[in-house]
Every structure is written in C-alpha cells, then in structure tokens.
Coordinates of C-alpha atoms in Angstrom, one line a residue:
M2 CA 142.6 117.6 89.6
A3 CA 139.2 116.0 90.8
T4 CA 136.5 118.0 92.5
A5 CA 133.9 116.4 94.6
Y6 CA 130.5 117.9 94.6
Y7 CA 127.7 117.1 97.2
V8 CA 124.5 116.2 95.3
G9 CA 122.3 114.4 97.9
N10 CA 121.3 111.6 95.7
A11 CA 120.8 108.8 98.4
Q12 CA 117.5 107.3 99.0
K13 CA 115.9 107.5 102.3
T14 CA 115.9 104.1 104.1
A15 CA 114.6 103.3 107.3
Q16 CA 117.2 101.9 109.8
V17 CA 116.3 98.5 111.4
E18 CA 117.9 97.0 114.4
R19 CA 117.1 93.6 116.3
A20 CA 117.4 92.5 119.9
S21 CA 117.4 88.8 120.2
I22 CA 116.7 87.6 123.8
T23 CA 118.9 84.5 124.4
A24 CA 118.6 83.7 128.1
V25 CA 116.1 84.6 130.8
A26 CA 116.4 84.5 134.8
V27 CA 113.8 85.5 137.3
G28 CA 114.6 89.1 138.4
G29 CA 116.9 89.7 135.4
T30 CA 116.4 92.7 133.3
L31 CA 116.3 93.6 129.6
T32 CA 117.0 97.2 128.8
A33 CA 116.7 99.6 125.8
T34 CA 118.5 102.8 126.0
I35 CA 118.5 106.0 123.8
N36 CA 120.0 109.3 124.9
N37 CA 120.5 107.9 128.5
K38 CA 116.8 107.1 128.7
T39 CA 115.7 103.6 129.5
V40 CA 112.9 101.2 129.1
T41 CA 113.5 98.1 131.3
Y42 CA 111.6 95.0 131.7
T43 CA 112.2 92.7 134.8
I44 CA 111.7 88.9 134.1
V45 CA 109.2 87.1 136.2
T46 CA 108.6 83.5 137.1
G47 CA 107.4 81.4 134.0
D48 CA 108.9 83.8 131.5
T49 CA 110.6 82.2 128.4
T50 CA 112.6 84.3 125.8
A51 CA 109.4 84.7 123.9
T52 CA 107.1 85.8 126.7
A53 CA 109.9 88.2 127.9
A54 CA 110.2 89.7 124.4
T55 CA 106.5 90.1 124.2
A56 CA 106.3 91.8 127.7
W57 CA 109.2 94.0 127.0
L58 CA 107.7 94.9 123.6
A59 CA 104.5 96.3 125.5
L60 CA 106.7 98.5 127.6
L61 CA 108.6 99.8 124.4
Q62 CA 105.3 100.6 122.9
A63 CA 103.6 102.2 125.8
S64 CA 102.3 105.8 125.5
T65 CA 104.5 106.7 128.6
V66 CA 107.8 106.1 127.0
P67 CA 110.5 108.7 126.4
P68 CA 109.8 110.4 123.1
E69 CA 112.8 108.9 121.4
F70 CA 111.2 105.6 121.9
G71 CA 108.1 106.8 120.1
E72 CA 109.9 107.6 116.9
I73 CA 110.5 103.9 116.4
T74 CA 108.0 101.2 115.2
W75 CA 108.4 98.1 117.5
S76 CA 107.4 94.5 116.7
V77 CA 108.3 90.9 118.1
S78 CA 108.6 87.6 116.5
S79 CA 109.4 84.8 119.0
N80 CA 112.3 85.9 121.1
A81 CA 113.3 88.9 118.9
I82 CA 112.3 92.6 119.0
T83 CA 112.6 94.6 115.9
A84 CA 113.0 98.4 115.9
T85 CA 112.3 100.2 112.6
A86 CA 112.6 104.0 112.2
K87 CA 109.2 105.5 111.6
V88 CA 110.7 108.3 109.4
P89 CA 113.2 106.7 106.8
G90 CA 116.5 108.5 106.7
T91 CA 116.3 109.3 110.6
P92 CA 118.9 107.3 112.5
F93 CA 118.6 106.0 116.1
H94 CA 121.4 103.6 116.3
G95 CA 125.2 104.0 115.6
M96 CA 125.0 107.7 116.5
T97 CA 126.1 109.3 119.9
N98 CA 123.7 108.0 122.5
G99 CA 121.8 105.9 119.8
L100 CA 119.7 102.7 120.6
V101 CA 121.6 100.2 122.7
F102 CA 119.9 97.0 124.0
S103 CA 121.5 95.3 127.2
A104 CA 120.5 92.6 129.9
A105 CA 121.7 92.0 133.3
G106 CA 121.0 89.5 136.2
G107 CA 121.2 86.3 134.2
A108 CA 119.3 87.6 131.2
A109 CA 121.1 88.0 127.8
V110 CA 120.4 89.9 124.6
T111 CA 122.3 90.2 121.4
Q112 CA 121.9 93.3 119.2
G113 CA 121.8 92.9 115.4
H114 CA 122.2 95.6 112.8
I115 CA 119.7 94.7 110.1
T116 CA 119.4 97.8 107.8
S117 CA 121.5 100.9 107.7
N118 CA 119.9 104.2 107.8
S119 CA 120.4 106.2 104.5
S120 CA 119.3 109.7 103.4
P121 CA 120.3 112.5 101.1
S122 CA 121.6 114.4 104.2
D123 CA 124.2 111.6 105.0
V124 CA 127.7 113.1 104.1
N125 CA 129.2 109.5 104.5
N126 CA 127.1 108.0 101.9
S127 CA 129.0 107.9 98.5
K128 CA 125.7 108.2 96.6
N129 CA 125.5 111.8 97.8
W130 CA 128.7 112.8 96.1
Q131 CA 129.8 113.3 92.4
R132 CA 133.3 113.6 91.3
N133 CA 134.4 115.8 88.5
D134 CA 137.7 114.4 87.1
L135 CA 139.7 116.7 85.0

C-alpha cells in the first residue's frame, strides 16, 4: 500500500495576472476587486485603451488603496495592466474573493492568468508530496 507524505518541496513563485483593456467609452468604468474592495477608473473624453490603462494604474498604485492592493506590484504596457504578487508564494487570484478585473458602460477588459502561485504550503502542488510505494 502506498503512503503519501507532505514534504513541502515546491519553490515559491509569484503569481501574475493581466488585465487587457479592449474597449473604452466615455463614462465607462474599469474595476479591480479584491475581498469586495474595489479600485475603479472612470473613462474620460480622449481616453484610448492605453491612456485608460495608465490612469487606472495610477489609482491601483495610490497610497490610499485598500491594503490588499498594496500587496501587489502593478505595471502597465500599452493597454495591459500586470499584477504581480510582491511576496512569492502568496496568492491573490483564484482564491475566494481574489483579484477580479471587470468593466461596465461600454468599456471592456479581459483577464489573463499568466503565472500560477506556488509555495511549499500549497497542498494541491504535487511537488509538496512524496509517495512511499510498498
């Protein structure tokens, strides 16, 4: 009979998520939500997907954001905002009340999962288990 032993061998890996803004409309909104706390940007006249991303990034990095948002390193490239966990091995998406990007009012955003969180504490990671087959 085989026995599985928890060994905690997985490396810590920072989770990375990306929000790509695909459409803007004046008065439309772009929202990031974690634990029912939100950071919302309202699109203004003259915004493109790239300028809206830059303006939204400024709000996500502001000193006044809820603490959950401060645990993430935010960056922008063209129309895409990237969220990277500051502490590798600490997830912020794919968990209950994790990071979710959304849009309304004619704006559109797609969320992409770039890198999965990994840590020695993750019981779902096969690298953290060793089997002893008898």
